[in-house]
GROMACS .gro file of C-alpha atoms in nm:
model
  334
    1UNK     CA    1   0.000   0.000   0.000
    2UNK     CA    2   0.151   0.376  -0.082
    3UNK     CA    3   0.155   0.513   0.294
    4UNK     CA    4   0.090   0.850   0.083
    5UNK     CA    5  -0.233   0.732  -0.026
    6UNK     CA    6  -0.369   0.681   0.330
    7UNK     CA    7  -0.672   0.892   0.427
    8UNK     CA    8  -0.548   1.144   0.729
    9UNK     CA    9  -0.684   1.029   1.063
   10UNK     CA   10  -0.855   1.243   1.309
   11UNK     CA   11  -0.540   1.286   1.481
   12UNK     CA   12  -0.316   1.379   1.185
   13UNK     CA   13  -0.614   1.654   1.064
   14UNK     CA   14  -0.617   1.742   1.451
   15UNK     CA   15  -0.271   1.804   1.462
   16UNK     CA   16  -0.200   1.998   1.125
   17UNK     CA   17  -0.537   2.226   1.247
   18UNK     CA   18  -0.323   2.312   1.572
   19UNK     CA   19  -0.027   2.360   1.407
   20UNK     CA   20  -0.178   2.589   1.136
   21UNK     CA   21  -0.359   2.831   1.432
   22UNK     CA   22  -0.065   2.793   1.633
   23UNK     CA   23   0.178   2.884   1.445
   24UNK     CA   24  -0.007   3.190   1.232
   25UNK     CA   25  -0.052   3.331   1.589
   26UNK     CA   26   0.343   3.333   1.657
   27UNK     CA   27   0.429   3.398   1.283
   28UNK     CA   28   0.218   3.786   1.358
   29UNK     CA   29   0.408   3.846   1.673
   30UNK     CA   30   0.739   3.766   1.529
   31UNK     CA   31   0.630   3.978   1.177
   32UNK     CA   32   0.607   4.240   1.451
   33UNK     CA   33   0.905   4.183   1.627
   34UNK     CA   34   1.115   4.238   1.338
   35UNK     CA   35   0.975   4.518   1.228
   36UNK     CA   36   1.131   4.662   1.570
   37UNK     CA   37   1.453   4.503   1.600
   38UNK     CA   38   1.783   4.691   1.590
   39UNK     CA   39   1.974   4.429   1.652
   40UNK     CA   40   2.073   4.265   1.275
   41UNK     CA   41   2.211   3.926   1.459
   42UNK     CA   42   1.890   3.882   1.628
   43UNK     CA   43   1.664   4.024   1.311
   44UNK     CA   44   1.797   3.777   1.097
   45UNK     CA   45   1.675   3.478   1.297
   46UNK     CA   46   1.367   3.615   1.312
   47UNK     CA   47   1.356   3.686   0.919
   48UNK     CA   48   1.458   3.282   0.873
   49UNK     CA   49   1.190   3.193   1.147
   50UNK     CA   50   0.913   3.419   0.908
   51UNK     CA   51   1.062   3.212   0.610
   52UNK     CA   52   1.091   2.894   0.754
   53UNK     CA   53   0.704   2.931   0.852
   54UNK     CA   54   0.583   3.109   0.528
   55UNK     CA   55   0.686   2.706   0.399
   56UNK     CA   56   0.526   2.501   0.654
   57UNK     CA   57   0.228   2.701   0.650
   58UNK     CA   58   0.154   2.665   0.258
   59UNK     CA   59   0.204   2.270   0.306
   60UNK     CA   60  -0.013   2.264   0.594
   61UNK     CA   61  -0.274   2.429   0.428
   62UNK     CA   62  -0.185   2.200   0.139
   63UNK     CA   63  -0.223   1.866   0.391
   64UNK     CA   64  -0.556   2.026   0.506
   65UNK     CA   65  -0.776   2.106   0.171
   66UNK     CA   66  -0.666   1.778  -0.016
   67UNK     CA   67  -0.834   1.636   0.262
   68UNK     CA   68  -1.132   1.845   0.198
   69UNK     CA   69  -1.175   1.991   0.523
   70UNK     CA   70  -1.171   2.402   0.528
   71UNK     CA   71  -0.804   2.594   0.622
   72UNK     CA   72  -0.866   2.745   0.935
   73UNK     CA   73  -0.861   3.104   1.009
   74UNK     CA   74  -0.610   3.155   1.243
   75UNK     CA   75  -0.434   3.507   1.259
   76UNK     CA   76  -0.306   3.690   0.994
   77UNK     CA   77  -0.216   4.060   0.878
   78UNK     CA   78  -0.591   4.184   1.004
   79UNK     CA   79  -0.425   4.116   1.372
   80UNK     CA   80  -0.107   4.304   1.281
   81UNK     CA   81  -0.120   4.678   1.359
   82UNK     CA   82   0.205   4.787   1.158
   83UNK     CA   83   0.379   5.114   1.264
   84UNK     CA   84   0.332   5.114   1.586
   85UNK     CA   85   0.604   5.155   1.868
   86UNK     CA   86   0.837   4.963   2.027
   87UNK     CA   87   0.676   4.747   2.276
   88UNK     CA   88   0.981   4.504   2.343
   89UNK     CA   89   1.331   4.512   2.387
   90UNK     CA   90   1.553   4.334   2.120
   91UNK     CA   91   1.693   4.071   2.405
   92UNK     CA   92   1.295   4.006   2.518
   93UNK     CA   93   1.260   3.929   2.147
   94UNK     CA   94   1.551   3.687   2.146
   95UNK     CA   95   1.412   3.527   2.476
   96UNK     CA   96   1.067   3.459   2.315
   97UNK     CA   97   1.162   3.353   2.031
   98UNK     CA   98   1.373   3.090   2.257
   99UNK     CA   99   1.061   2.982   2.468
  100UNK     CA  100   0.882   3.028   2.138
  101UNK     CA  101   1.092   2.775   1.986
  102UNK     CA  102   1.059   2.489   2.269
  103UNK     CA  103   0.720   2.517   2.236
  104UNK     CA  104   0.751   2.417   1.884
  105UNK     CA  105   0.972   2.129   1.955
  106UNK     CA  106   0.737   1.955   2.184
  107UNK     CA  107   0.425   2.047   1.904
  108UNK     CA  108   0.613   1.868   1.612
  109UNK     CA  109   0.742   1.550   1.841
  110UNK     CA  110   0.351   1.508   1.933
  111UNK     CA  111   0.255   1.543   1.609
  112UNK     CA  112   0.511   1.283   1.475
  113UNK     CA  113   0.419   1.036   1.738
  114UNK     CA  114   0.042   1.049   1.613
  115UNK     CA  115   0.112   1.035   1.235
  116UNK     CA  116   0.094   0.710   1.050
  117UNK     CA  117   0.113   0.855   0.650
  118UNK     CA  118   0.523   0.874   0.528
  119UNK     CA  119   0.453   1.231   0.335
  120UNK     CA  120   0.290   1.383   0.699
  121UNK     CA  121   0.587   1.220   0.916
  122UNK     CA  122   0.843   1.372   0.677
  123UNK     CA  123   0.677   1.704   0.659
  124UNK     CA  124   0.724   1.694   1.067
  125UNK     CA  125   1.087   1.549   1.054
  126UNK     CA  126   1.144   1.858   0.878
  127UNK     CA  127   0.948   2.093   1.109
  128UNK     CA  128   1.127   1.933   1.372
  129UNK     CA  129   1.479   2.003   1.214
  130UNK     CA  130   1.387   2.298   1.165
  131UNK     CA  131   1.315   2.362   1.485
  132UNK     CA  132   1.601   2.248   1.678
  133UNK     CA  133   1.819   2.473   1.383
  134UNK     CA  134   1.604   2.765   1.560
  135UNK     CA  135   1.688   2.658   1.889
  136UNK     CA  136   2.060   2.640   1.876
  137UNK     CA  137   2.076   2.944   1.649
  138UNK     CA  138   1.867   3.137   1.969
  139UNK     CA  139   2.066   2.958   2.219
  140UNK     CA  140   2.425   3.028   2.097
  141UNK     CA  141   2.304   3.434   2.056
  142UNK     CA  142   2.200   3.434   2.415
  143UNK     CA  143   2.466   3.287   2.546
  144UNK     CA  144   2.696   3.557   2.290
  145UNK     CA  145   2.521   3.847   2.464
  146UNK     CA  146   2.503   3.678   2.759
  147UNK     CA  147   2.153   3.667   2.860
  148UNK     CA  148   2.121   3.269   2.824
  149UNK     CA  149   1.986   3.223   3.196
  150UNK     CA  150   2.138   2.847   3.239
  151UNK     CA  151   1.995   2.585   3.533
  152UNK     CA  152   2.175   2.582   3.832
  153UNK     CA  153   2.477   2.376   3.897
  154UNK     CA  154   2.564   2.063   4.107
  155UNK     CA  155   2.835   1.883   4.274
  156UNK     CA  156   2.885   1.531   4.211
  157UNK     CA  157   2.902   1.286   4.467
  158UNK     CA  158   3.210   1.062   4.487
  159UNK     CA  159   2.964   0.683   4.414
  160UNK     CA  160   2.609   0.613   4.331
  161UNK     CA  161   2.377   0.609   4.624
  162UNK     CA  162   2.039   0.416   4.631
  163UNK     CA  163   1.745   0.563   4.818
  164UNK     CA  164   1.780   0.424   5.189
  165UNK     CA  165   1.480   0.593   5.309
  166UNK     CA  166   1.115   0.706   5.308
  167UNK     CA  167   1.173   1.062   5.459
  168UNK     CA  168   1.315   1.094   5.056
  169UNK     CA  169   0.941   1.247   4.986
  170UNK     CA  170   0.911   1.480   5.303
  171UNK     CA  171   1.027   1.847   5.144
  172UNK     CA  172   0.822   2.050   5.386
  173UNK     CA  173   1.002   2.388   5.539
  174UNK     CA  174   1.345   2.244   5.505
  175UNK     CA  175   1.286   1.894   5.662
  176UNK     CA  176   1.404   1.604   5.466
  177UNK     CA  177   1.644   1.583   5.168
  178UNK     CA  178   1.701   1.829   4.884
  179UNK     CA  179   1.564   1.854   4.601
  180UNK     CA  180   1.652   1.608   4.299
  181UNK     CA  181   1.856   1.697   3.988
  182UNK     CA  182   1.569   1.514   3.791
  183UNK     CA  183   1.311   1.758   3.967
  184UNK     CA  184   1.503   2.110   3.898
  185UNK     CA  185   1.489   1.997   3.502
  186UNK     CA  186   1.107   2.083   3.548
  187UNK     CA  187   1.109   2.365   3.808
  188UNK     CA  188   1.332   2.575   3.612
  189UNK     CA  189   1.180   2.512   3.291
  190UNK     CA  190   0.822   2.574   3.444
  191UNK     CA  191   0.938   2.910   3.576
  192UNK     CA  192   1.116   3.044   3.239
  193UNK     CA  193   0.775   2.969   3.103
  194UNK     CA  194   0.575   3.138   3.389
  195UNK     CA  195   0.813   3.409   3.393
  196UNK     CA  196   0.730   3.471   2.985
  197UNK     CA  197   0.401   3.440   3.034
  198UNK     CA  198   0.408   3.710   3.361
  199UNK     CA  199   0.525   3.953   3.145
  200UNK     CA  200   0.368   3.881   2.811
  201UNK     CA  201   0.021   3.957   3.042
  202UNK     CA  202   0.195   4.286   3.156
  203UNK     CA  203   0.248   4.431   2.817
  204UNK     CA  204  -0.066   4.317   2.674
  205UNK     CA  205  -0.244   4.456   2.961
  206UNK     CA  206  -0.116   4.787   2.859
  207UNK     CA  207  -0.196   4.800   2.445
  208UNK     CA  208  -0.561   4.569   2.484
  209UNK     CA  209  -0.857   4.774   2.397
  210UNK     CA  210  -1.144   4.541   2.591
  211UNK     CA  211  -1.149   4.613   2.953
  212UNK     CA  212  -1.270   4.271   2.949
  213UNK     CA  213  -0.962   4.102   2.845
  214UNK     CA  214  -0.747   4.379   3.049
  215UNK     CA  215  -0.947   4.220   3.338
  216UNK     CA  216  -0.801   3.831   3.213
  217UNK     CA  217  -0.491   3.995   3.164
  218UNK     CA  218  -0.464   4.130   3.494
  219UNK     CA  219  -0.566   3.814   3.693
  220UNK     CA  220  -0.332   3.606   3.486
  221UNK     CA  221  -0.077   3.798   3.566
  222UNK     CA  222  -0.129   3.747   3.940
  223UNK     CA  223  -0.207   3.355   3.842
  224UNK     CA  224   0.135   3.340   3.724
  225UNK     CA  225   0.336   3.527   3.988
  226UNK     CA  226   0.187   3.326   4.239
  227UNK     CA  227   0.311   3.065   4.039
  228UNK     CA  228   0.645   3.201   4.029
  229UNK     CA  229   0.699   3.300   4.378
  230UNK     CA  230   0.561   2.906   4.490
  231UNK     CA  231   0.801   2.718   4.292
  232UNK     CA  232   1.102   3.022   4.374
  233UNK     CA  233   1.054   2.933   4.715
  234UNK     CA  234   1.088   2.597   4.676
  235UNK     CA  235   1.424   2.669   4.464
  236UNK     CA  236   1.560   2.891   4.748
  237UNK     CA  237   1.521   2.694   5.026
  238UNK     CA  238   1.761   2.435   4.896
  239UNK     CA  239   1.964   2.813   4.802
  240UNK     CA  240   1.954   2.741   4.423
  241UNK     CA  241   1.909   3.051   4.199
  242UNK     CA  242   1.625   3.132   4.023
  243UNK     CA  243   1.600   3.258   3.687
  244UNK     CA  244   1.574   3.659   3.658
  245UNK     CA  245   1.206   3.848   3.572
  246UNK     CA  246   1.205   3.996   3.225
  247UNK     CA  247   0.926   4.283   3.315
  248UNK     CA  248   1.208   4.578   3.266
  249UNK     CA  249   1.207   4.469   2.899
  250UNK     CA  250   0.858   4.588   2.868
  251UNK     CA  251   0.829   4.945   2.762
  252UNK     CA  252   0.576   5.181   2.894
  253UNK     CA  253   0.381   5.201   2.510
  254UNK     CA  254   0.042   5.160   2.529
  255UNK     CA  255   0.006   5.113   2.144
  256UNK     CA  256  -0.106   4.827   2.059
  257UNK     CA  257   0.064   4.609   1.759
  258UNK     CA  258  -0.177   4.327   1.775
  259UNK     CA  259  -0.581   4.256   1.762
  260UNK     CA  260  -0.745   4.212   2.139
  261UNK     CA  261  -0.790   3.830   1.963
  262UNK     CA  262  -0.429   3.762   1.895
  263UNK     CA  263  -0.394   3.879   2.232
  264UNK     CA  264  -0.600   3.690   2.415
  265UNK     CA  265  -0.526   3.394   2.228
  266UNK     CA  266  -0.203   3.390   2.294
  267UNK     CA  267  -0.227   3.378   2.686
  268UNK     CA  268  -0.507   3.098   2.675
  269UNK     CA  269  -0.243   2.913   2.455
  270UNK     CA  270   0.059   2.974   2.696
  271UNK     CA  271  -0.153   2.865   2.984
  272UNK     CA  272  -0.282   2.586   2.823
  273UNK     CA  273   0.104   2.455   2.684
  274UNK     CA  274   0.215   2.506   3.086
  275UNK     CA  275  -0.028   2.224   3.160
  276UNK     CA  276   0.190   1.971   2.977
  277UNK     CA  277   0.492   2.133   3.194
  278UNK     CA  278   0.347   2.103   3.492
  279UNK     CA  279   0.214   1.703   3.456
  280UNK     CA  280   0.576   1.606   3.367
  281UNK     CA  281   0.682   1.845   3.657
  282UNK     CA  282   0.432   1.614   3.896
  283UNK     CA  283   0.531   1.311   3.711
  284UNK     CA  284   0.838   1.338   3.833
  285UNK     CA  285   0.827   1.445   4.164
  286UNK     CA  286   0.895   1.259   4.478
  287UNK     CA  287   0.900   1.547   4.706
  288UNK     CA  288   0.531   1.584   4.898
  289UNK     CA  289   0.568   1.982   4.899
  290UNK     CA  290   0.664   1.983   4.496
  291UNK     CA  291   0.352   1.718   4.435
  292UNK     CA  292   0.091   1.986   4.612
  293UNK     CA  293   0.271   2.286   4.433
  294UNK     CA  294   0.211   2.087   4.105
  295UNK     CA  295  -0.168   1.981   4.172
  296UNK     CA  296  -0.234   2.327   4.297
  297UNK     CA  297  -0.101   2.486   3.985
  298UNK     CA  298  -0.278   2.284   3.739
  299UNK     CA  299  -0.611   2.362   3.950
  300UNK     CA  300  -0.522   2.736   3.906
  301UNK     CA  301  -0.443   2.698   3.537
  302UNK     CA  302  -0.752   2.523   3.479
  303UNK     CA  303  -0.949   2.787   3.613
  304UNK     CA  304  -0.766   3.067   3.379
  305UNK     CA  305  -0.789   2.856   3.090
  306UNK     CA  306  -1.166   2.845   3.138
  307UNK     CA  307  -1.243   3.202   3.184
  308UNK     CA  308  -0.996   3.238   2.888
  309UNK     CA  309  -1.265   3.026   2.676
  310UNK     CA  310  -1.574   3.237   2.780
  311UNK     CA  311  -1.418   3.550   2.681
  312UNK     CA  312  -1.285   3.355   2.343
  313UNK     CA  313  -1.610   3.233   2.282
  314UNK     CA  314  -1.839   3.552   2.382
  315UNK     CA  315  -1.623   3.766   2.139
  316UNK     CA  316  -1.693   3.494   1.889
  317UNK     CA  317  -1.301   3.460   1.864
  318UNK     CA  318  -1.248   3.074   1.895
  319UNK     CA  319  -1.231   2.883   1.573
  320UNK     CA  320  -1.401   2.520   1.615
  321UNK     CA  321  -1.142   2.256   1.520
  322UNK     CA  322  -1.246   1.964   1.300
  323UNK     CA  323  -1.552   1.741   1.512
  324UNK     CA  324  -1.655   1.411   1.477
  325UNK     CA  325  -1.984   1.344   1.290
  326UNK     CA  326  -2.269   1.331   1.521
  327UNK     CA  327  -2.460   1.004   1.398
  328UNK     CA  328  -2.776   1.121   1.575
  329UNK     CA  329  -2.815   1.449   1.418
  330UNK     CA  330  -2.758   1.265   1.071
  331UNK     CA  331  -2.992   1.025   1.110
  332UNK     CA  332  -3.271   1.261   1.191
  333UNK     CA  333  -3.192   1.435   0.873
  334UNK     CA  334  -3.305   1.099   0.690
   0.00000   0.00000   0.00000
């Protein structure tokens, strides 16, 4: 059989639907960011991340209407308000386009894993390699200008130790042992991405036109410094840095470049990726204090990502992915 010739599944037209929204949402920003940059090392990755998307997007839209099923919407130069000023520092740029990136990487890898025809699995081998190209090429800049903010550091220990005890779960105030390489991975990854998200709600706040999605803005904001300051806590009672706030980057314009739905959208979306953080942060945690951090997170995130839906859905701003036929409805129709 010609694995080409496959009919997509519900997953594969799932996943190129996400993708397509997804990434027409970050392709305005960065159009945006661009247009601001002095920088020329840091505009030019931006110009090959436009480029490198301005491809994918035509063959996902390609993937999509062979299939018969409609494009989706998504964002596009409606949601871009060109000329306006600077909102973001260059290095802010550089750092989102980093978190940006990661994103990505863990989009394309879930998309792979659900994709059975040989055409859709190459398409996302490429998107992939693309991707980690974009990483490396933001990585190696930060770490140039030195703003790469790299995980804290260990010591080794002279032999490999088994676990001789249960007191290994009890973190509470200090009791109890420290806290596990294989636990910072997701603590300090978790707080880059609440830290971006902080201060993505801070300058939106600022340029929105809806006092109804200032008012989202504003409560995320709070959602994720609480965020921030629980899992800092946890960091600095075992005296382990924590990585630095990126609000001063911000600048006090309250133009806005973007459409109150780009805006929105794009907080519901980081909210929604932190969820998939936060499981593999409580996954693999075997400290009692970092397991009721976790749980209480998610709860909170839940409850922004559903008030984020109202609002998307009274503004008539949520596109409705691809559904399954309801077998009821058609067989009234008979």
């Amino acid at each position: 059989m010609d694995g080409n010739k496959l009919k997509l599944t519900s997953s594969e037209i799932g996943s190129l639907w996400g993708e397509y929204v997804n990434g027409t949402m970050t392709d305005v920003v960065n159009q945006y960011m661009v247009s601001i940059i002095e920088d020329e090392l840091i505009k030019k990755i931006f110009e090959d991340a436009i480029n490198t998307f301005g491809k994918q997007k035509k063959q996902i839209a390609s993937f999509i209407e062979n299939e018969g099923f409609p494009v989706p919407i998504g964002f596009n130069e409606s949601d871009l308000f060109k000329d306006k000023p600077r909102l973001f520092s260059d290095i802010f740029c550089l750092n989102y386009l980093h978190i940006m990136t990661l994103h990505g990487l863990l989009g394309h890898s879930t998309s792979l894993a659900i994709s059975v025809r040989k055409d859709l699995r190459d398409f996302y081998d490429s998107c992939d390699n693309d991707a980690k190209n974009m990483y490396h090429q933001t990585i190696e800049l930060l770490l140039e200008k030195g703003n790469f903010q790299r995980d804290p550091l260990l010591y080794p220990n002279k032999n490999p130790e088994y676990i001789s005890s249960k007191d290994f779960t009890d973190g509470f105030f200090g009791k109890g042992r420290k806290l596990a390489a294989t636990e910072i991975i997701s603590i300090s990854l978790n707080l880059k991405k609440s830290i971006m998200a902080k201060t993505l709600s801070i300058a939106f706040s600022q340029i929105t036109q809806s006092k109804e999605v200032r008012k989202f803005l504003t409560d995320s904001e709070n959602t994720a410094d609480e965020q921030i300051k629980d899992f800092s806590k946890i960091m600095q009672r075992d005296n382990l840095p924590v990585p630095k706030s990126w609000e001063t980057e911000v600048t006090t314009s309250t133009e806005s470049p973007f459409s109150d739905k780009l805006i929105l959208y794009h907080v519901g979306f980081l909210f929604q990726a932190a969820q998939n953080y936060h499981g593999a942060g409580l996954a693999s945690a075997m400290r009692t204090d970092l397991v009721t951090t976790y749980e209480s997170t998610i709860l909170k995130n839940l409850m922004v990502t559903k008030k984020w839906f109202d609002l998307m859905v009274q503004n008539k701003w949520l596109e409705q992915p691809p559904l399954a036929p309801n077998r009821k409805e058609i067989a009234t129709e008979i």
